[in-house]
Each structure stands twice: as C-alpha cells, then as structure tokens.
XYZ file of C-alpha atoms in Angstrom:
631
model
C 21.551 -35.838 58.492
C 24.671 -36.269 60.620
C 28.276 -35.230 60.443
C 29.045 -37.100 57.225
C 26.351 -35.167 55.398
C 27.690 -31.866 56.703
C 31.251 -32.740 55.764
C 30.195 -34.007 52.356
C 29.515 -30.567 50.997
C 32.693 -29.073 52.357
C 33.009 -25.629 50.817
C 30.054 -26.183 48.520
C 27.538 -23.384 48.881
C 25.930 -21.036 51.315
C 22.194 -20.817 51.732
C 21.916 -18.375 48.836
C 23.751 -20.757 46.546
C 27.093 -18.955 46.215
C 30.508 -20.384 46.968
C 31.402 -20.122 50.612
C 30.791 -21.805 53.939
C 29.432 -25.335 54.260
C 25.797 -26.168 53.804
C 24.212 -28.827 55.999
C 22.176 -30.767 53.451
C 21.766 -31.296 49.705
C 18.844 -29.833 47.813
C 18.447 -33.101 45.912
C 19.790 -36.568 46.677
C 19.991 -39.171 43.899
C 20.366 -42.803 45.002
C 21.312 -45.473 42.466
C 20.470 -49.131 43.179
C 22.096 -51.834 41.057
C 20.546 -54.995 39.662
C 21.492 -58.631 40.111
C 25.129 -59.667 40.227
C 28.009 -58.770 42.516
C 28.371 -55.074 41.805
C 31.723 -53.503 42.656
C 31.721 -50.922 45.406
C 31.138 -47.569 43.752
C 30.595 -49.172 40.358
C 26.909 -48.323 40.145
C 27.576 -44.729 41.206
C 30.226 -44.245 38.532
C 28.135 -45.983 35.871
C 25.240 -43.553 36.352
C 26.691 -40.411 37.925
C 29.272 -39.550 35.282
C 26.865 -39.417 32.293
C 24.145 -37.842 34.460
C 26.497 -35.016 35.427
C 27.166 -34.371 31.741
C 23.410 -34.128 31.142
C 23.004 -31.785 34.126
C 25.844 -29.604 32.850
C 24.371 -29.302 29.360
C 20.887 -28.625 30.700
C 22.306 -25.888 32.924
C 23.979 -24.368 29.876
C 20.578 -24.205 28.203
C 18.795 -22.791 31.255
C 21.412 -20.157 32.140
C 23.265 -19.215 28.940
C 26.206 -16.812 28.974
C 26.519 -16.945 32.773
C 29.861 -15.795 34.236
C 29.750 -18.663 36.746
C 30.633 -22.355 36.273
C 27.590 -24.421 35.373
C 28.621 -27.568 37.250
C 31.255 -28.054 39.919
C 32.179 -31.280 41.713
C 32.817 -30.267 45.313
C 33.559 -33.692 46.777
C 33.858 -37.230 45.456
C 34.365 -40.579 47.178
C 33.895 -43.135 44.448
C 35.109 -46.357 46.065
C 34.883 -45.852 49.838
C 32.493 -47.360 52.339
C 29.873 -44.784 51.348
C 30.552 -43.883 47.694
C 29.134 -40.474 46.870
C 29.709 -37.346 44.848
C 28.552 -33.797 45.653
C 27.976 -31.351 42.797
C 26.654 -27.828 42.387
C 24.547 -27.189 39.294
C 23.746 -23.643 38.194
C 19.995 -23.243 37.758
C 19.646 -19.461 37.697
C 21.443 -16.189 38.041
C 19.877 -13.031 39.510
C 22.246 -10.258 38.571
C 25.675 -11.305 39.781
C 24.380 -13.771 42.370
C 24.305 -17.406 41.152
C 21.626 -19.848 42.252
C 23.108 -23.316 42.602
C 21.290 -26.589 43.183
C 23.315 -28.855 45.461
C 23.015 -32.473 44.358
C 24.333 -35.502 46.224
C 24.665 -38.734 44.237
C 25.250 -42.016 46.025
C 24.431 -45.715 45.765
C 22.742 -48.411 47.798
C 24.750 -51.565 47.154
C 23.406 -54.878 48.456
C 25.554 -57.209 46.337
C 27.739 -58.424 49.237
C 25.045 -58.835 51.869
C 24.368 -62.522 51.240
C 25.934 -65.806 50.293
C 25.190 -66.753 46.681
C 22.829 -69.624 46.059
C 24.071 -73.021 44.951
C 24.111 -73.863 41.269
C 21.482 -76.596 41.679
C 19.114 -74.276 43.570
C 19.629 -71.513 41.025
C 18.936 -73.905 38.165
C 15.755 -75.103 39.871
C 14.521 -71.514 40.146
C 15.524 -70.698 36.560
C 13.720 -73.798 35.275
C 10.487 -72.762 36.978
C 10.791 -69.170 35.775
C 11.847 -69.905 32.174
C 8.348 -70.552 30.811
C 6.988 -67.369 32.353
C 9.855 -65.312 30.915
C 9.296 -66.943 27.516
C 5.598 -66.031 27.465
C 6.263 -62.452 28.641
C 8.929 -61.972 25.957
C 6.587 -63.114 23.198
C 3.905 -60.756 24.457
C 6.431 -57.923 24.399
C 7.495 -58.710 20.818
C 3.868 -58.963 19.692
C 2.992 -55.524 21.054
C 6.147 -53.965 19.631
C 4.949 -55.122 16.217
C 1.392 -53.877 16.857
C -0.070 -52.788 13.488
C -2.555 -50.297 14.935
C -6.330 -50.462 14.989
C -7.819 -52.516 12.208
C -8.115 -50.675 8.916
C -9.207 -51.771 5.487
C -5.892 -51.086 3.784
C -3.014 -53.025 2.293
C -0.583 -51.272 4.620
C -2.451 -52.513 7.695
C -2.686 -56.045 6.301
C 1.040 -56.012 5.590
C 1.806 -54.838 9.120
C -0.514 -57.467 10.574
C 1.173 -60.176 8.499
C 4.586 -58.954 9.647
C 3.447 -59.101 13.269
C 2.150 -62.653 12.932
C 5.168 -63.908 10.975
C 7.891 -62.367 13.137
C 6.139 -63.317 16.375
C 5.844 -66.923 15.165
C 9.516 -66.993 14.155
C 10.523 -65.521 17.514
C 8.381 -68.095 19.329
C 9.945 -70.978 17.414
C 13.535 -69.760 17.642
C 13.140 -68.673 21.267
C 11.753 -72.045 22.324
C 14.695 -73.999 20.896
C 17.260 -71.485 22.170
C 15.780 -71.568 25.665
C 15.609 -75.366 25.621
C 19.220 -75.605 24.436
C 20.414 -73.187 27.141
C 18.633 -75.126 29.887
C 20.033 -78.450 28.652
C 23.588 -77.102 28.350
C 23.388 -75.575 31.839
C 22.157 -78.853 33.296
C 24.949 -80.822 31.632
C 27.502 -78.263 32.809
C 26.301 -78.536 36.403
C 26.473 -82.352 36.238
C 29.978 -82.298 34.719
C 31.157 -79.969 37.482
C 30.719 -82.864 39.954
C 33.210 -85.075 38.068
C 36.756 -84.996 39.486
C 39.360 -83.550 37.144
C 37.442 -81.552 34.505
C 35.041 -80.455 37.216
C 37.645 -78.032 38.568
C 37.541 -75.648 35.604
C 33.920 -76.423 34.715
C 33.030 -75.494 38.287
C 34.253 -71.954 37.630
C 31.684 -71.585 34.861
C 28.996 -72.958 37.156
C 30.019 -70.471 39.865
C 29.612 -67.576 37.432
C 26.145 -68.849 36.535
C 25.149 -69.115 40.201
C 26.527 -65.668 41.050
C 24.724 -63.998 38.153
C 21.334 -65.704 38.437
C 21.527 -66.608 42.105
C 20.419 -63.184 43.346
C 16.754 -63.486 42.279
C 16.592 -66.997 43.709
C 17.935 -65.742 47.049
C 15.467 -62.838 46.995
C 12.518 -65.210 46.651
C 13.652 -68.135 48.820
C 15.975 -66.734 51.520
C 13.988 -64.233 53.641
C 16.885 -63.378 55.962
C 19.245 -62.518 53.138
C 16.460 -60.654 51.327
C 15.953 -58.551 54.460
C 19.650 -57.656 54.391
C 19.255 -56.487 50.787
C 16.337 -54.262 51.750
C 18.176 -52.891 54.744
C 20.893 -51.394 52.539
C 18.265 -49.363 50.690
C 16.476 -48.398 53.919
C 19.697 -47.236 55.601
C 20.636 -45.105 52.614
C 17.230 -43.429 52.274
C 16.785 -42.803 55.995
C 19.586 -40.235 55.895
C 16.973 -37.791 54.570
C 13.867 -39.288 56.148
C 13.338 -36.382 58.537
C 14.793 -33.655 56.348
C 11.842 -32.159 54.473
C 14.011 -29.796 52.454
C 15.817 -32.539 50.522
C 14.181 -34.059 47.472
C 15.145 -37.720 46.970
C 15.177 -39.553 43.649
C 15.874 -43.293 43.608
C 17.012 -44.812 40.307
C 16.785 -48.590 40.675
C 17.622 -51.167 38.022
C 16.292 -54.708 37.543
C 16.245 -56.625 40.847
C 17.200 -53.405 42.612
C 13.824 -52.029 41.519
C 12.072 -55.010 43.138
C 13.965 -54.426 46.384
C 13.374 -50.664 46.365
C 9.732 -51.081 45.418
C 9.021 -53.233 48.460
C 10.841 -50.743 50.691
C 8.989 -47.698 49.369
C 5.529 -49.132 48.790
C 5.354 -50.799 52.207
C 6.497 -47.555 53.853
C 9.854 -48.717 55.177
C 11.468 -45.569 53.757
C 10.434 -42.521 51.768
C 11.482 -40.873 48.514
C 10.204 -38.127 46.245
C 10.732 -39.945 42.938
C 11.109 -43.652 42.263
C 12.541 -44.267 38.788
C 12.537 -47.992 38.012
C 14.579 -48.893 34.920
C 14.290 -52.389 33.492
C 12.281 -53.211 36.594
C 12.223 -56.752 37.946
C 9.365 -55.844 40.301
C 6.648 -57.473 38.219
C 8.726 -60.584 37.454
C 10.204 -61.185 40.928
C 7.640 -59.603 43.258
C 8.222 -59.167 46.975
C 10.443 -61.191 49.284
C 8.849 -63.163 52.126
C 8.344 -61.656 55.582
C 9.092 -58.150 54.368
C 6.176 -56.520 56.160
C 2.666 -55.675 55.020
C 0.068 -58.031 53.667
C -0.006 -56.874 50.041
C 1.523 -58.750 47.126
C 0.442 -56.358 44.385
C 3.038 -53.562 43.958
C 0.677 -51.154 42.171
C -2.019 -51.659 44.823
C 0.495 -51.088 47.626
C 1.890 -48.021 45.902
C -1.530 -46.390 45.573
C -2.529 -47.361 49.097
C 0.567 -45.751 50.631
C -0.210 -42.184 51.792
C 3.487 -41.299 51.454
C 3.877 -42.870 48.031
C 6.601 -41.489 45.772
C 6.125 -40.371 42.208
C 6.716 -43.656 40.351
C 8.262 -43.558 36.874
C 8.654 -46.925 35.154
C 11.193 -46.972 32.291
C 11.499 -50.106 30.162
C 13.318 -50.970 26.976
C 10.964 -51.953 24.192
C 12.639 -55.366 23.939
C 13.739 -55.796 27.566
C 12.496 -59.233 28.648
C 12.822 -58.537 32.409
C 10.092 -55.884 32.797
C 8.434 -57.206 29.616
C 6.486 -53.993 29.156
C 4.391 -51.881 31.523
C 3.193 -52.805 34.990
C -0.355 -52.864 36.316
C -2.391 -54.373 39.107
C -2.530 -58.172 39.198
C -6.278 -58.017 38.582
C -5.960 -55.956 35.388
C -2.694 -57.278 34.010
C -0.478 -55.356 31.559
C -2.637 -55.840 28.452
C -4.865 -52.754 29.013
C -1.751 -50.620 29.555
C -0.108 -52.058 26.442
C -3.274 -51.232 24.517
C -3.333 -47.662 25.761
C 0.345 -47.045 25.020
C 0.161 -48.436 21.504
C -3.350 -47.200 20.644
C -3.824 -43.792 22.252
C -7.197 -43.151 20.636
C -8.841 -46.042 22.498
C -11.148 -45.498 25.477
C -9.883 -45.535 29.067
C -6.353 -45.119 30.325
C -5.244 -48.706 30.912
C -6.142 -48.846 34.586
C -4.149 -47.754 37.651
C -0.399 -47.770 37.447
C 2.803 -45.705 37.374
C 4.048 -43.369 34.697
C 5.189 -45.576 31.818
C 8.081 -44.838 29.460
C 8.994 -47.321 26.723
C 12.438 -46.391 25.395
C 14.653 -47.468 22.519
C 17.833 -49.083 23.872
C 19.353 -51.695 21.531
C 16.468 -53.652 19.925
C 17.623 -56.866 21.601
C 15.891 -58.965 24.280
C 19.002 -59.300 26.476
C 21.111 -56.277 25.563
C 18.165 -53.921 26.062
C 18.320 -54.734 29.772
C 21.858 -53.539 30.519
C 22.308 -50.226 28.674
C 19.852 -47.819 30.345
C 22.749 -45.796 31.756
C 24.034 -45.314 28.179
C 20.748 -44.002 26.790
C 21.253 -40.272 27.084
C 18.415 -39.165 24.806
C 15.533 -41.009 26.499
C 16.838 -41.745 30.020
C 19.677 -39.528 31.254
C 18.636 -36.151 29.834
C 15.012 -36.527 31.043
C 16.356 -37.634 34.448
C 18.548 -34.512 34.600
C 15.513 -32.377 33.806
C 13.505 -34.096 36.552
C 16.228 -33.087 39.021
C 17.082 -29.592 37.809
C 13.718 -28.520 36.371
C 10.990 -30.539 38.151
C 7.520 -30.555 36.550
C 4.827 -28.164 37.717
C 1.905 -30.259 36.425
C 1.173 -33.072 38.926
C -0.886 -34.972 36.345
C 1.447 -34.812 33.351
C 4.651 -36.640 32.515
C 7.367 -36.146 35.111
C 10.171 -37.706 33.041
C 10.081 -35.270 30.163
C 12.370 -35.122 27.184
C 13.935 -31.873 26.133
C 11.612 -29.522 24.276
C 12.091 -29.848 20.529
C 14.893 -32.387 20.936
C 16.139 -32.996 17.401
C 18.003 -36.152 18.486
C 14.926 -38.194 19.442
C 13.782 -39.538 16.085
C 17.308 -40.086 14.667
C 18.154 -41.968 17.878
C 15.138 -44.223 17.498
C 15.825 -44.803 13.807
C 19.404 -45.742 14.588
C 18.352 -48.142 17.357
C 15.846 -49.825 15.045
C 18.583 -50.141 12.424
C 20.427 -52.510 14.770
C 17.755 -55.147 14.208
C 17.805 -54.571 10.464
C 21.586 -54.952 10.436
C 21.264 -58.315 12.168
C 18.784 -59.512 9.554
C 20.933 -58.230 6.675
C 24.028 -59.860 8.128
C 22.327 -63.254 8.352
C 20.843 -62.856 4.844
C 24.084 -61.883 3.145
C 26.088 -64.476 5.085
C 23.691 -67.246 4.038
C 23.719 -66.195 0.379
C 27.500 -65.779 0.330
C 28.410 -68.946 2.269
C 28.656 -71.363 -0.747
C 30.849 -69.004 -2.737
C 32.923 -68.120 0.333
C 33.675 -71.799 1.004
C 34.632 -72.394 -2.641
C 36.924 -69.363 -2.586
C 38.508 -70.429 0.704
C 39.223 -73.922 -0.640
C 41.035 -72.441 -3.617
C 43.490 -70.366 -1.572
C 46.924 -71.815 -1.026
C 47.430 -70.160 2.372
C 44.158 -71.650 3.652
C 45.056 -75.127 2.417
C 48.496 -74.916 4.028
C 46.984 -73.651 7.274
C 44.740 -76.724 7.654
C 47.387 -79.110 6.212
C 45.577 -80.125 3.036
C 47.110 -82.725 0.738
C 47.607 -82.284 -3.039
C 44.384 -81.333 -4.878
C 42.338 -84.419 -5.756
C 44.787 -86.836 -4.082
C 42.331 -87.846 -1.389
C 44.967 -87.545 1.373
C 43.301 -84.764 3.329
C 42.869 -84.844 7.129
C 39.347 -85.867 8.092
C 38.855 -82.790 10.219
C 39.517 -80.372 7.339
C 38.358 -82.338 4.306
C 35.336 -80.060 3.920
C 37.766 -77.332 2.806
C 40.589 -79.383 1.296
C 38.565 -81.601 -1.027
C 36.962 -78.626 -2.705
C 33.364 -79.913 -2.862
C 30.657 -77.748 -4.384
C 28.421 -76.639 -1.512
C 24.872 -75.563 -2.238
C 21.804 -74.867 -0.082
C 19.824 -77.186 -2.338
C 21.816 -80.168 -1.043
C 20.754 -81.079 2.462
C 24.087 -82.794 3.062
C 25.712 -79.340 2.909
C 23.440 -77.673 5.441
C 25.677 -78.304 8.451
C 28.812 -76.732 6.936
C 26.847 -73.888 5.348
C 24.983 -73.136 8.585
C 28.254 -72.995 10.533
C 29.829 -70.731 7.913
C 26.761 -68.492 7.926
C 26.828 -68.198 11.715
C 30.530 -67.274 11.779
C 30.229 -64.806 8.887
C 27.098 -63.179 10.335
C 28.646 -62.992 13.801
C 31.683 -61.146 12.457
C 29.495 -58.691 10.542
C 27.172 -58.021 13.483
C 30.076 -57.680 15.899
C 31.743 -55.102 13.665
C 28.729 -53.092 12.482
C 26.644 -53.137 15.676
C 29.716 -52.805 17.871
C 32.373 -50.146 17.237
C 30.791 -48.673 14.082
C 27.358 -48.143 15.630
C 28.817 -47.152 19.018
C 31.004 -44.349 17.654
C 28.293 -42.898 15.432
C 25.552 -43.178 18.054
C 27.734 -41.454 20.651
C 28.135 -38.561 18.221
C 24.377 -38.508 17.689
C 23.690 -38.238 21.445
C 25.848 -35.130 21.908
C 24.069 -31.954 22.916
C 26.930 -29.774 21.704
C 30.467 -30.098 20.464
C 33.156 -30.817 23.058
C 35.623 -28.013 23.685
C 39.364 -28.382 24.170
C 39.114 -28.325 27.974
C 35.521 -29.361 28.649
C 33.214 -32.200 27.605
C 30.659 -29.662 26.325
C 31.372 -26.354 24.653
C 30.321 -23.523 26.999
C 29.604 -21.404 23.906
C 26.712 -23.811 23.228
C 27.928 -24.703 19.759
C 25.811 -27.580 18.607
C 27.184 -30.597 16.743
C 26.246 -31.456 13.200
C 22.756 -32.696 12.477
C 22.197 -36.114 14.126
C 20.853 -37.378 10.822
C 24.432 -37.434 9.514
C 25.248 -40.202 11.980
C 22.241 -42.173 10.759
C 23.218 -41.675 7.123
C 26.818 -42.743 7.690
C 25.741 -45.857 9.557
C 23.270 -46.946 6.887
C 25.877 -46.343 4.193
C 28.576 -48.342 5.979
C 26.188 -51.233 6.670
C 24.998 -51.302 3.070
C 28.560 -51.439 1.780
C 29.968 -53.912 4.322
C 26.980 -56.206 4.860
C 25.550 -56.130 1.344
C 27.846 -54.953 -1.425
C 31.127 -56.575 -0.348
C 29.752 -60.062 0.497
C 27.669 -60.124 -2.668
C 30.796 -59.573 -4.743
C 31.916 -63.015 -3.602
C 28.819 -64.685 -4.964
C 28.261 -62.721 -8.172
C 26.563 -63.551 -10.537
C 24.621 -66.360 -8.882
C 22.541 -64.163 -6.545
C 18.982 -62.899 -7.147
C 20.093 -59.259 -7.150
C 16.686 -57.733 -7.831
C 15.079 -59.614 -4.944
C 17.934 -58.733 -2.609
C 17.869 -55.021 -3.461
C 14.106 -54.832 -2.935
C 14.380 -56.664 0.380
C 17.198 -54.433 1.611
C 15.286 -51.267 0.679
C 12.180 -52.550 2.452
C 14.130 -53.387 5.603
C 15.765 -49.970 5.753
C 12.376 -48.325 5.253
C 11.096 -50.034 8.409
C 13.661 -48.103 10.466
C 11.959 -44.795 9.649
C 8.385 -45.819 10.389
C 6.321 -45.774 13.572
C 8.815 -44.114 15.935
C 6.391 -41.714 17.669
C 5.639 -43.743 20.792
C 5.457 -41.601 23.938
C 5.073 -42.003 27.682
C 1.810 -42.634 29.512
C 1.089 -40.484 32.609
C 0.532 -42.161 35.949
C -3.048 -43.249 36.702
C -3.794 -42.653 40.358
C -7.464 -41.607 40.385
C -9.649 -43.462 42.908
C -13.318 -44.323 42.988
C -15.766 -43.881 45.848
C -15.782 -47.593 46.712
C -13.529 -48.286 49.697
C -10.951 -51.041 50.065
C -9.273 -52.454 53.185
C -6.203 -50.521 54.192
C -2.778 -52.055 53.802
C -1.016 -51.727 57.170
C 2.148 -49.649 57.169
C 5.284 -50.445 59.136
C 5.504 -46.899 60.466
C 3.173 -44.844 62.560
C 1.505 -42.136 60.483
C 2.707 -38.601 60.929
C 0.525 -36.256 63.030
C -2.541 -35.276 61.105
C -1.839 -37.823 58.393
C -4.751 -39.848 57.052
C -4.605 -43.639 56.829
C -7.720 -44.219 54.726
C -7.236 -45.253 51.135
C -9.684 -45.599 48.290
C -10.266 -48.758 46.334
C -8.451 -49.094 43.040
C -10.544 -48.591 39.919
C -10.659 -51.186 37.188
C -10.202 -48.552 34.503
C -9.985 -44.975 35.727
C -9.749 -41.835 33.656
C -6.586 -39.868 34.175
C -6.729 -36.142 34.667
C -3.782 -35.669 32.349
C -4.212 -34.590 28.766
C -3.759 -37.644 26.567
C -1.107 -37.431 23.853
C -2.772 -38.635 20.675
C 0.217 -40.087 18.886
C 0.363 -43.275 16.923
C 3.140 -45.626 17.935
C 4.662 -48.877 16.886
C 7.736 -51.036 16.677
C-alpha cells in the first residue's frame, strides 16, 4: 500500500490488535465520495467520519461491555491535507486481558476541483431537458409513498386510496407551477446577467447556479472532465487493490454514486461494499467513453465477476434517486411493488439491496441529510464495518437489534410534513385577524409612516395596513395580501418548529446513551430517556405554537370543531404505517446465457469471465420480511 499507508497507522496496533509497533495496512478502509458541488478539501470526510466514529464507539460499547481498554482511539488524523484521512482503532473483542482492535482508515475521494464548471447557458439547457423527467420521477415517488396497500373492501382502504389520489394530484399541480416558475426565473436571471451594470451582481447568482448544477451537465457532456472525476475514485481505491486483507467500503452520495458506480461496475477498481446514498446513478447514468459497452448499471453490476456488495439507500422523498433502482428493461415499478407490498409474488427483479429511509419528509431536503440520519444510516453502516453479516443472502445494512429509536424516529420525521400542513392551515385562518390587529397597533403604523386614521393620506406602498380595511378570504380582491401574509406567517412557523425545535429534540432521540462529562457517550452504558419523550415534547410544542397561539388571534370566528378534528387526524397519520423495511439484493441468475460485458482489466488467474443472463423476475434466496409498509 506504500509508505503513506504504513505511516498512517503510526503507533496504532500490532498484528494481535494491541497498542505497539506500526501495522502496515488497515483492516477496513472506508472511502467517502461527495455529490455535486465544489466540496471543500476534507469536508466530506469530516461530514461523515465524525458521526460514524460516534456510532462505532457506541456499538463497541455494546459488543464489549465493561472492557478495561478504550473502545475507540484516533491514532492519526489529517483532515484538510492533500490526502485527508483519519485512522482509528475500534475495540471489537477482548480475550482475557488482550484486546482485539479493528483498524479502520477513513478517507475521501474528492473530484470537485478536477474540472472547469459549465457555463450558465449550458447548465440551463441540461436542466431544461432533465426537468420533466425529474418531475415525473418525483410524482411516482410520492404516489408510492402514499400507497394504500392491496385493495381491500374497507373504509380505511378507501380513505387511504382517496388520500393518495388527492395528495398526488395536489403535488402534481403545485410541483408543475413551482418548476415552471423556477425555470422562468432562472432564464430571466441568466438574461439579466448579460446587461452591463446590474449584470455584475446578478452574475454572481448565475455563477452559483452553474457551479451547483453544472457538475451533472459536465458529467454527461464533457467526457475528458468526466474521466478526471472517475480517476480520483480509481486512484483512491487502488491503494488496496492488491491487498486482500483489507475490506473496502465506499459510501458515495448523489453524483458521486454515479461516478463510483461506473468505476466499480465496469471493473476499473474494486471494493467490498458499495453504499450508494441518494444515488444519482439512475438519473445521470454513465459518462461517455468510460469503458465497457453497457449502459444499464444493474446489468453491469451483475455481470461483473468482482462485483461489490451493493447497498442502495434512498430517502423516501428524495427526488434524485426517486426510489429503488432496477434494470432498464424492468424499471423500478416491480421493486416499488415488492417493497410496499411484501406479500406479492416475486421479488421485484434483479437489483441491489434497497433501503428506503426516513430523512426529512421533503423532496429537496431529504437529499442532503443522509450523514445526519444516525438511526437508519450511520448506525447500520457502523455495524456493517464492525460486525459484518454472516448471511450472504440477507440484509447487509442491518439496524441494531431491538432498536427502540426506530419507530419514534420515523414518527418524528413524518411529523415534519404534518407541521408544514398545520402551519399553512393556521396561517391562512389567522391572516385576516392578524392584518386587522397589525393595522390597529400604533408602533406598526408609525413604522410604515401611516397618516391619521381615516384621513386618506397614507403612502401607497403601505395603505393595505394603514387604511385598516377588513380583509376576508371571501373577497377575491383580498387574496393577494392574504396569500402573502399566509406565506410569511407559515414560513416563520415552519422555520422555528422544523428548525431548532425539531433539531434539538431529534438529536436527543438519536442518542444511544447519555453523554458523560468527558466523553460523547457514557462508558457506563447509561441509556437516555425514552425516545418517545422527544416525540411527545415536539407534538406538544407544535400544537401550542402552530395551533393554539395563532387561533387566539382569530377567536371566535374560526370553525374550532373542524380544526380540532383535522389536527387530530393529521397527528394520527404520523403514527401509522411506519414498518417499511429493506429489500435484500436479488442476484440469482437463470440458465439462459447473455453476452459478456467486457472488463477493462484482465481477469485474475483462475477467474471465470462467463456471466448468466439476468432474469426478468427471479426469486431471492433470502427470507422475505412480511411487513406492511406505507408513507
């Protein structure tokens, strides 16, 4: 592995795992690959490694309780250098007085500075062509997340089916106009950037747009720059290419998953585990001239004799992966059907291990918080590293046995969507009374320079407050002011309740044990309070802030009975249908043969290069988990 690898461990461990002389290689290497955007050097490593080390530490505490040795030690760290990395020792056993440490190296493959960003016009052209596809995929994702289950002759099923149809239609309508507005605004912004004078500061906004969305466009249309992106991943993984004793896990996000997928599936490098989170592989596909003749990632993965274990993690409302991945011939619908209806026949067809997770219940925000999801992402990843599975056909990314945080976590994530709905509802109902109250306050009238009441000498730009008109949703002339007030009021409520309030309580929920005075986790394994307390406090705070307080402004003109029933029904939805679970990988092959996909490397001695044809709908050897799932 070279001198750097030998120096990296320093005084880490001897071959028996104890403290002492240097060891030449890590037992497990974890490589993080960032998504689109200009990632800072070492930023991806720090984003993932710090919470992952906490999960490894707590898992070690569970595996080796009451050990006289430290459970996790950082032996070397280089967070911002040319090759950012951190070396840690994790206690995985103790035979008598002799500790057994697992040496883990964490590093990153950063490709963000290997190309010139695309122009704004080129990026907009690509975004315009991709927008309709993203829109359709997002609607399909929402529809399946609201799946009511197999048809049953019951009122509950009919209600769930009606909810699915109604919310999907609303999302389709709202999403269409939002997407259209965004595309129009972006086009106007790009045009204005060409005008001398204002174009100087408008151009900065355009540059941010091109830097953020320009990466996928470069990946698809600039083969040379795309090759440079791949090379970063290849160079990082080849450090352990000929070292059979090191297990390698690649955690790749978004566009980084598309880059890593092409590298691994077309045999340009090797890894033990490929964990794609929020994968852009299905949306972006391969770059041109990258080697091989395949264009179907699942087909290439199965055809590769050195294929890694592929674990595909996607947020339930993440629009980039938009659900599970399958062969181009099958499409994702059979896999969706199997995940959401486990008692159906078949297994969804060939594909990787699928893990839908609860992130933030938001189409955009779901895509950027995988490294913050300790319950469903980080803790299972730590277990994959420290306690790898023995069953080759079962789930490799396994949650902790009997994890009491799982359902409260999912309930709390679902409550984010309910809070958004409640905030809009209460803001809309309170807007008329709020405007009337604001117009009656002397400080507000002085702030906007109102004239004497009823004198008609108010500035035109603030007359809607100064003149004290009676706003009502029944008057269409008032809709503009009321809609603006509702948007501001709802935005403040959502920003407060789904921001710091939810963040603090959810962080407490995710704890495995109480923090000690000197350490992030109590070595005595003292557990925190029940995670349901965090859920209860959040629901109480939201009910008071987003319902009770705003309604006091509009009393007694509100339909209280209707509002109370609606609020109770919305909160009830948070506790239902949270049992969705992962789907094992489907890699069985039929007897029918398919043409081989050529590899870029020569096969190892004695290695076969014959691959079976992919089945349309194979039966997995894994035991199927018969759990109902839903939104």
